[in-house]
C-alpha positions as MATLAB code, in Angstrom:
seq = 'MREDPRSSEPARRAAAPATPVGQAGPARLGRLDRLDRLDWQVFGERYWDRRPVLFKSVTPAPFEAHEAFETAVAAAHRGGPFGVPPYAGFAVGGEPQTDPGDFLPQPRDGSFAGYHQRLVRQLSGEPYSLSLQAFHAFHHPLWARERDFFAGLWAREGQPVQSAFTTLVHGTYEEPLAEARPGQRVATFLFVLGGRQRMRFGSADRGDSFTVEADPGDLLYWPSHLSPVAEPYAGWASTGMRVSVVREGRQAASELYGLLHDVTPETLLTPDPDPTGAGPSGQEVLLVPDAEAGAELPAPLERALAHFRAVGARGPLEERVARQSLRHWTAGGFWPVPPPAPRGRFGDDDVVRATERVLWSEAAGRRLFSACGQVAPTELPADDLAAVLRVLNSGRELAIRELAPMARELMADLTAFRALERL';
ca = [
     193.743  -99.798 -134.439;
     190.217 -101.130 -134.889;
     189.613 -104.355 -136.816;
     188.162 -103.578 -140.234;
     185.852 -106.401 -141.252;
     186.521 -105.508 -144.905;
     190.273 -105.897 -144.710;
     190.623 -109.633 -144.774;
     191.292 -111.838 -147.854;
     187.857 -113.588 -147.552;
     186.272 -110.130 -147.534;
     188.052 -109.083 -150.700;
     186.957 -112.347 -152.369;
     183.339 -111.940 -151.262;
     183.284 -108.407 -152.655;
     184.253 -109.705 -156.073;
     181.563 -110.991 -158.429;
     180.793 -114.704 -158.043;
     182.208 -116.984 -160.663;
     179.462 -117.627 -163.205;
     177.961 -121.088 -162.844;
     179.604 -123.525 -165.192;
     182.337 -121.167 -166.283;
     184.856 -123.921 -166.007;
     182.516 -126.265 -167.888;
     180.265 -128.507 -165.848;
     181.239 -132.200 -166.156;
     178.910 -134.615 -168.002;
     176.464 -136.584 -165.954;
     176.968 -140.282 -165.397;
     179.815 -140.045 -162.929;
     179.778 -139.162 -159.238;
     182.871 -139.057 -157.102;
     182.620 -140.578 -153.618;
     185.193 -139.229 -151.237;
     186.091 -140.304 -147.714;
     187.366 -136.824 -146.652;
     186.204 -133.306 -147.219;
     188.951 -130.866 -148.119;
     187.646 -127.414 -149.039;
     190.652 -126.675 -151.217;
     190.083 -129.829 -153.305;
     186.368 -129.144 -153.309;
     186.825 -125.681 -154.671;
     189.157 -126.722 -157.399;
     187.183 -129.754 -158.699;
     183.513 -129.452 -157.679;
     182.323 -126.008 -156.685;
     180.005 -124.727 -159.494;
     181.111 -127.753 -161.624;
     179.735 -131.198 -160.706;
     178.146 -133.153 -157.768;
     180.132 -135.044 -155.155;
     179.330 -137.277 -152.210;
     181.447 -137.150 -148.996;
     181.020 -140.151 -146.829;
     180.800 -139.918 -142.980;
     181.870 -136.242 -142.755;
     183.723 -135.293 -139.540;
     183.301 -132.931 -137.916;
     179.679 -132.899 -138.987;
     177.873 -129.691 -139.843;
     174.837 -130.788 -137.819;
     174.062 -133.033 -134.868;
     170.785 -134.985 -134.655;
     169.823 -134.031 -131.105;
     170.472 -130.329 -131.721;
     168.508 -130.474 -134.950;
     165.494 -132.014 -133.172;
     165.604 -129.330 -130.445;
     165.719 -126.715 -133.192;
     162.793 -128.342 -134.987;
     160.691 -128.201 -131.848;
     161.586 -124.521 -131.266;
     160.948 -123.592 -134.924;
     157.649 -125.437 -135.150;
     156.166 -123.498 -132.194;
     157.774 -120.069 -132.643;
     154.801 -118.978 -134.750;
     152.188 -119.461 -132.016;
     149.696 -122.198 -131.205;
     147.500 -121.880 -134.277;
     148.290 -122.948 -137.816;
     151.663 -123.389 -139.496;
     154.432 -120.788 -139.022;
     155.178 -118.967 -142.368;
     158.519 -120.685 -142.677;
     157.087 -124.182 -142.085;
     155.414 -126.613 -144.436;
     153.627 -129.808 -143.456;
     151.783 -132.175 -145.900;
     149.904 -135.478 -145.564;
     149.642 -137.631 -148.689;
     150.856 -134.662 -150.733;
     148.235 -132.235 -149.452;
     149.515 -129.178 -147.541;
     148.003 -128.781 -144.172;
     147.064 -125.250 -142.982;
     146.220 -126.519 -139.516;
     148.345 -129.544 -138.680;
     147.306 -129.687 -135.031;
     149.960 -131.674 -133.131;
     151.490 -133.178 -136.244;
     154.478 -130.784 -135.840;
     157.428 -131.993 -133.650;
     156.691 -131.935 -129.929;
     159.146 -132.087 -126.986;
     157.599 -135.354 -125.835;
     158.755 -137.032 -129.086;
     162.350 -136.872 -127.953;
     163.903 -137.393 -131.354;
     163.100 -137.589 -135.032;
     162.644 -141.341 -134.671;
     160.127 -140.817 -131.887;
     158.387 -138.143 -133.895;
     158.117 -140.509 -136.911;
     156.670 -143.313 -134.764;
     154.004 -141.031 -133.393;
     152.967 -139.734 -136.863;
     152.847 -143.297 -138.201;
     150.293 -144.154 -135.498;
     148.269 -140.860 -135.859;
     148.241 -140.938 -139.745;
     147.673 -144.682 -140.090;
     150.776 -144.986 -142.219;
     149.903 -142.180 -144.736;
     153.019 -140.474 -146.147;
     153.913 -137.127 -144.669;
     156.501 -134.418 -145.134;
     157.824 -131.592 -142.958;
     160.013 -128.726 -143.989;
     161.335 -125.853 -141.816;
     163.175 -123.033 -143.466;
     165.536 -120.406 -141.917;
     166.421 -123.273 -139.605;
     169.703 -121.921 -138.228;
     167.842 -118.891 -136.727;
     166.250 -120.947 -133.917;
     169.133 -122.551 -132.050;
     172.516 -120.993 -131.268;
     174.581 -124.164 -130.930;
     173.266 -125.482 -134.228;
     173.959 -122.132 -135.864;
     177.530 -122.020 -134.475;
     178.253 -125.577 -135.580;
     176.986 -124.889 -139.116;
     178.820 -121.561 -139.364;
     182.186 -123.181 -138.226;
     181.757 -126.008 -140.759;
     181.246 -123.776 -143.745;
     183.883 -121.195 -142.690;
     186.472 -123.281 -144.674;
     184.416 -122.838 -147.818;
     183.926 -119.033 -147.357;
     187.657 -118.603 -146.658;
     188.351 -120.025 -150.155;
     185.404 -118.816 -152.183;
     184.253 -115.745 -150.268;
     181.468 -115.356 -147.808;
     178.133 -114.975 -149.607;
     176.578 -111.489 -149.576;
     173.116 -113.053 -149.225;
     172.613 -115.464 -146.453;
     172.703 -119.179 -147.251;
     169.342 -121.011 -146.839;
     169.121 -123.697 -144.183;
     166.122 -126.019 -144.460;
     165.183 -129.136 -142.494;
     163.484 -131.793 -144.565;
     161.868 -134.798 -142.825;
     159.266 -137.363 -143.713;
     158.435 -140.424 -145.726;
     158.377 -138.452 -148.935;
     159.691 -135.056 -149.990;
     157.851 -132.015 -151.349;
     159.738 -129.912 -153.953;
     161.442 -127.066 -152.055;
     161.104 -123.450 -153.288;
     163.992 -122.052 -151.312;
     165.272 -119.504 -153.850;
     163.375 -116.505 -155.243;
     162.351 -116.444 -158.914;
     165.370 -115.989 -161.157;
     167.795 -117.372 -158.566;
     169.876 -120.489 -158.845;
     171.382 -122.115 -155.843;
     174.138 -124.669 -155.109;
     173.023 -127.097 -152.533;
     174.617 -129.265 -149.709;
     172.431 -132.063 -148.333;
     173.535 -133.567 -145.014;
     171.744 -136.731 -143.993;
     170.842 -136.861 -140.348;
     168.730 -140.006 -140.311;
     167.350 -142.685 -142.644;
     168.602 -142.676 -146.188;
     168.386 -140.210 -149.063;
     168.133 -141.343 -152.620;
     168.613 -138.640 -155.250;
     168.300 -139.009 -159.067;
     170.297 -136.639 -161.246;
     169.587 -136.035 -164.867;
     166.906 -137.432 -167.189;
     166.269 -141.145 -167.517;
     164.443 -140.381 -170.811;
     167.690 -139.156 -172.323;
     169.750 -141.964 -170.813;
     171.887 -139.335 -169.026;
     171.065 -139.981 -165.338;
     172.404 -141.660 -162.182;
     171.059 -142.285 -158.710;
     172.879 -141.473 -155.481;
     172.183 -143.023 -152.067;
     173.380 -141.095 -149.046;
     173.498 -142.546 -145.533;
     173.476 -140.813 -142.106;
     176.533 -138.678 -141.814;
     177.016 -138.257 -145.579;
     177.181 -134.864 -147.310;
     175.998 -134.602 -150.892;
     176.736 -131.500 -153.019;
     175.280 -130.446 -156.318;
     175.860 -127.200 -158.301;
     173.101 -124.865 -159.306;
     172.762 -126.080 -162.866;
     171.477 -129.445 -161.565;
     168.087 -130.193 -160.114;
     167.951 -133.707 -158.703;
     164.694 -135.464 -157.716;
     164.329 -137.127 -154.343;
     163.345 -140.765 -154.423;
     162.692 -141.755 -150.766;
     162.112 -145.365 -149.687;
     158.442 -146.226 -149.245;
     157.431 -146.148 -145.623;
     160.798 -144.999 -144.381;
     161.444 -141.635 -142.821;
     164.518 -139.704 -143.740;
     165.865 -136.497 -142.125;
     168.162 -134.166 -143.919;
     169.504 -130.622 -143.752;
     169.832 -128.586 -146.982;
     172.157 -125.616 -147.105;
     171.698 -123.683 -150.328;
     173.899 -120.828 -151.575;
     172.784 -118.346 -154.186;
     175.067 -118.561 -157.251;
     173.033 -116.676 -159.832;
     170.340 -113.998 -159.628;
     171.188 -112.030 -156.461;
     168.261 -109.844 -155.470;
     169.619 -106.349 -154.995;
     166.120 -105.181 -153.964;
     166.108 -107.271 -150.817;
     169.639 -106.207 -149.904;
     168.693 -102.521 -150.361;
     165.604 -102.963 -148.218;
     167.751 -104.600 -145.499;
     170.055 -101.598 -145.625;
     167.488  -98.851 -145.608;
     164.215 -100.038 -144.126;
     164.775  -98.819 -140.561;
     166.683  -95.601 -141.368;
     163.812  -93.470 -142.644;
     160.968  -95.824 -143.407;
     158.531  -92.990 -144.394;
     160.548  -92.505 -147.645;
     160.310  -96.071 -148.922;
     156.636  -96.199 -149.660;
     155.207  -92.687 -149.971;
     151.402  -92.262 -150.100;
     150.299  -91.217 -153.574;
     148.191  -87.997 -153.619;
     146.682  -89.214 -156.959;
     144.365  -92.218 -156.253;
     144.652  -93.378 -159.818;
     148.332  -94.210 -159.237;
     147.789  -96.080 -156.033;
     148.195  -99.787 -155.579;
     145.979 -102.091 -153.582;
     147.380 -100.826 -150.293;
     146.987  -97.195 -151.206;
     150.686  -96.694 -151.798;
     152.553  -95.958 -154.937;
     153.208  -98.666 -157.527;
     156.899  -98.597 -158.421;
     156.731 -100.894 -161.498;
     157.344  -98.977 -164.740;
     156.347 -100.558 -168.086;
     159.258 -101.089 -170.429;
     157.665  -98.822 -173.020;
     157.610  -95.958 -170.515;
     160.995  -96.529 -168.989;
     163.523  -93.718 -169.597;
     166.554  -92.084 -168.145;
     164.583  -90.591 -165.197;
     163.721  -92.450 -161.992;
     159.997  -93.014 -161.112;
     158.758  -90.133 -158.935;
     158.690  -91.974 -155.651;
     162.292  -93.295 -156.053;
     163.388  -89.779 -157.080;
     161.860  -88.325 -153.896;
     163.429  -91.020 -151.720;
     166.875  -90.497 -153.322;
     166.653  -86.743 -152.836;
     165.718  -87.350 -149.143;
     168.699  -89.608 -148.562;
     171.048  -87.187 -150.293;
     169.868  -84.431 -148.055;
     169.730  -86.039 -144.643;
     170.780  -89.649 -144.917;
     174.345  -89.441 -146.238;
     175.586  -88.919 -142.665;
     174.099  -89.982 -139.345;
     171.419  -92.666 -139.461;
     172.399  -94.133 -142.832;
     176.112  -94.189 -141.946;
     175.373  -96.012 -138.745;
     173.049  -98.407 -140.557;
     175.812  -99.260 -143.055;
     178.255  -99.914 -140.245;
     175.662 -102.129 -138.358;
     174.971 -104.145 -141.508;
     178.622 -104.616 -142.253;
     179.474 -105.825 -138.698;
     176.395 -108.085 -138.642;
     177.335 -109.602 -142.009;
     180.939 -110.487 -141.084;
     180.140 -111.892 -137.673;
     177.047 -113.866 -138.838;
     179.398 -116.140 -140.888;
     177.113 -116.390 -143.951;
     173.979 -117.493 -141.993;
     171.461 -114.727 -141.241;
     169.219 -114.152 -139.374;
     171.106 -115.373 -136.297;
     169.412 -116.793 -133.189;
     168.201 -114.159 -130.657;
     170.582 -113.103 -127.859;
     170.616 -114.654 -124.447;
     169.965 -112.636 -121.234;
     172.710 -110.142 -120.447;
     175.381 -111.339 -118.070;
     175.920 -110.067 -114.449;
     179.505 -110.076 -113.021;
     181.133 -109.575 -109.683;
     184.652 -108.326 -108.937;
     185.977 -111.832 -108.627;
     184.805 -112.972 -112.096;
     187.292 -113.660 -114.889;
     186.162 -113.974 -118.557;
     187.632 -115.107 -121.855;
     186.281 -114.557 -125.385;
     184.972 -117.526 -127.287;
     184.218 -115.507 -130.389;
     186.140 -112.851 -132.287;
     184.646 -109.374 -131.654;
     184.718 -106.671 -134.339;
     184.029 -102.927 -133.875;
     183.531  -99.840 -135.933;
     182.889  -96.123 -135.531;
     180.067  -94.351 -137.446;
     178.342  -91.017 -137.030;
     180.198  -90.460 -133.764;
     179.068  -93.751 -132.256;
     181.075  -96.890 -131.532;
     179.508 -100.224 -132.432;
     180.715 -103.711 -131.531;
     179.633 -107.080 -132.860;
     179.923 -110.885 -132.377;
     177.807 -113.836 -133.533;
     175.752 -111.602 -135.906;
     174.641 -109.342 -132.989;
     175.510 -105.541 -132.817;
     175.254 -103.067 -129.987;
     176.531  -99.524 -129.265;
     178.930  -98.638 -126.477;
     179.885  -95.397 -124.731;
     183.450  -96.555 -124.265;
     185.954  -94.190 -125.858;
     187.612  -95.652 -128.918;
     191.009  -96.141 -127.310;
     189.511  -97.977 -124.343;
     187.243 -100.117 -126.534;
     190.188 -101.064 -128.760;
     192.288 -101.998 -125.737;
     189.655 -104.202 -124.158;
     188.900 -106.044 -127.431;
     192.613 -106.476 -128.110;
     192.839 -108.544 -124.914;
     189.726 -110.544 -125.707;
     190.603 -111.250 -129.284;
     194.092 -112.449 -128.248;
     192.472 -115.181 -126.170;
     193.828 -113.849 -122.945;
     191.783 -113.814 -119.691;
     190.251 -110.548 -118.459;
     189.525 -109.830 -114.764;
     186.259 -107.940 -114.247;
     187.706 -106.048 -111.273;
     190.068 -104.242 -113.694;
     187.272 -102.898 -115.825;
     185.425  -99.546 -115.578;
     181.611  -99.551 -115.411;
     181.141  -98.950 -119.101;
     183.548 -101.798 -119.964;
     181.520 -104.040 -117.648;
     178.430 -103.114 -119.587;
     180.260 -104.219 -122.726;
     181.042 -107.614 -121.090;
     177.319 -108.023 -120.188;
     176.397 -107.443 -123.858;
     179.025 -109.874 -125.130;
     177.663 -112.500 -122.748;
     174.203 -112.005 -124.336;
     175.879 -112.430 -127.713;
     177.350 -115.723 -126.419;
     180.838 -114.454 -127.147;
     182.272 -114.834 -123.647;
     182.804 -117.679 -121.165;
     183.128 -117.176 -117.414;
     186.221 -119.021 -116.036;
];
């Protein structure tokens, strides 16, 4: 029997609509609980979508400073040697820099403290800020640590359909972050890696405000109906990780694009034979004015729908749905995942054991398996695949000499997914 990623209790909870923000009635400002221990059960009952809370010296921590610095170096240079990668932001004195030169983190800095000391010298003490979005996508150990930390929350509240945002914020002041798309509201966790974070909630003008100071190792949460303002200490550098979860305004368009874009891409944007209806790129404009909206779909969507009904109901679309489902459940709420490692090579004397749970599914006559947000096909028959994964998912050891060639190929892929360890 294959493992159905949709059969678990967290899956059923995630499939249900999210609780509307503030449904239980957000508490009045002016009071912040400070707790010495994080318990997801207590958190869900008292604070989730309700009111902010500060957890002191969280253990185990969702992030580790050395891993975070390694990730910052990798992320800062993934976009090439020129300019700022599209997911990065760097500003000096409040002015965004399109070409920051060597102001981004460098391996020679060694740590965020070393990075700060270098920038203080180079910038003659001018305030600076660095932000790196999609941060979990650049370093597998950081991604795995973060995923494991938040697994307790997803088990209670349901794994988010849309990936949580992970953003590094570092500097002597903080630029406002635009992590969510227009119309979206996010709940936010701020974990302090270094320095000190001071956040002001509410409006001082209305006399309904308070300030929170968070130290290294502290975790601060605020629900989506609050928008605190960062008040960093002058001249000090602080380093924090923000994890934001969409609570209102899910974007179905992006989810649909993720499902369909590599199935039959020619149907998504069809060239318009009438130049008067073409957009700037020479492709059809899909926006329909309210006054013209009716019961019928716009022509390009109607053609795409007819195409999928004709050829996409089975085959490529079915496989795409299976891939997306497997990827979603093994990514643990944080997508995209870091790229795979090189495939493993094994000899007859090798013995392996799984370090991650492996899911599988069958679609359009193909068998797919997944771990750590990665998916691959296998030619193993369904019964053989189920038998091998049953051993791995039980935590038992598996001798390579006992495996057929196709099963060894499966082990090589799982090594690339970082789901196996060699004993």
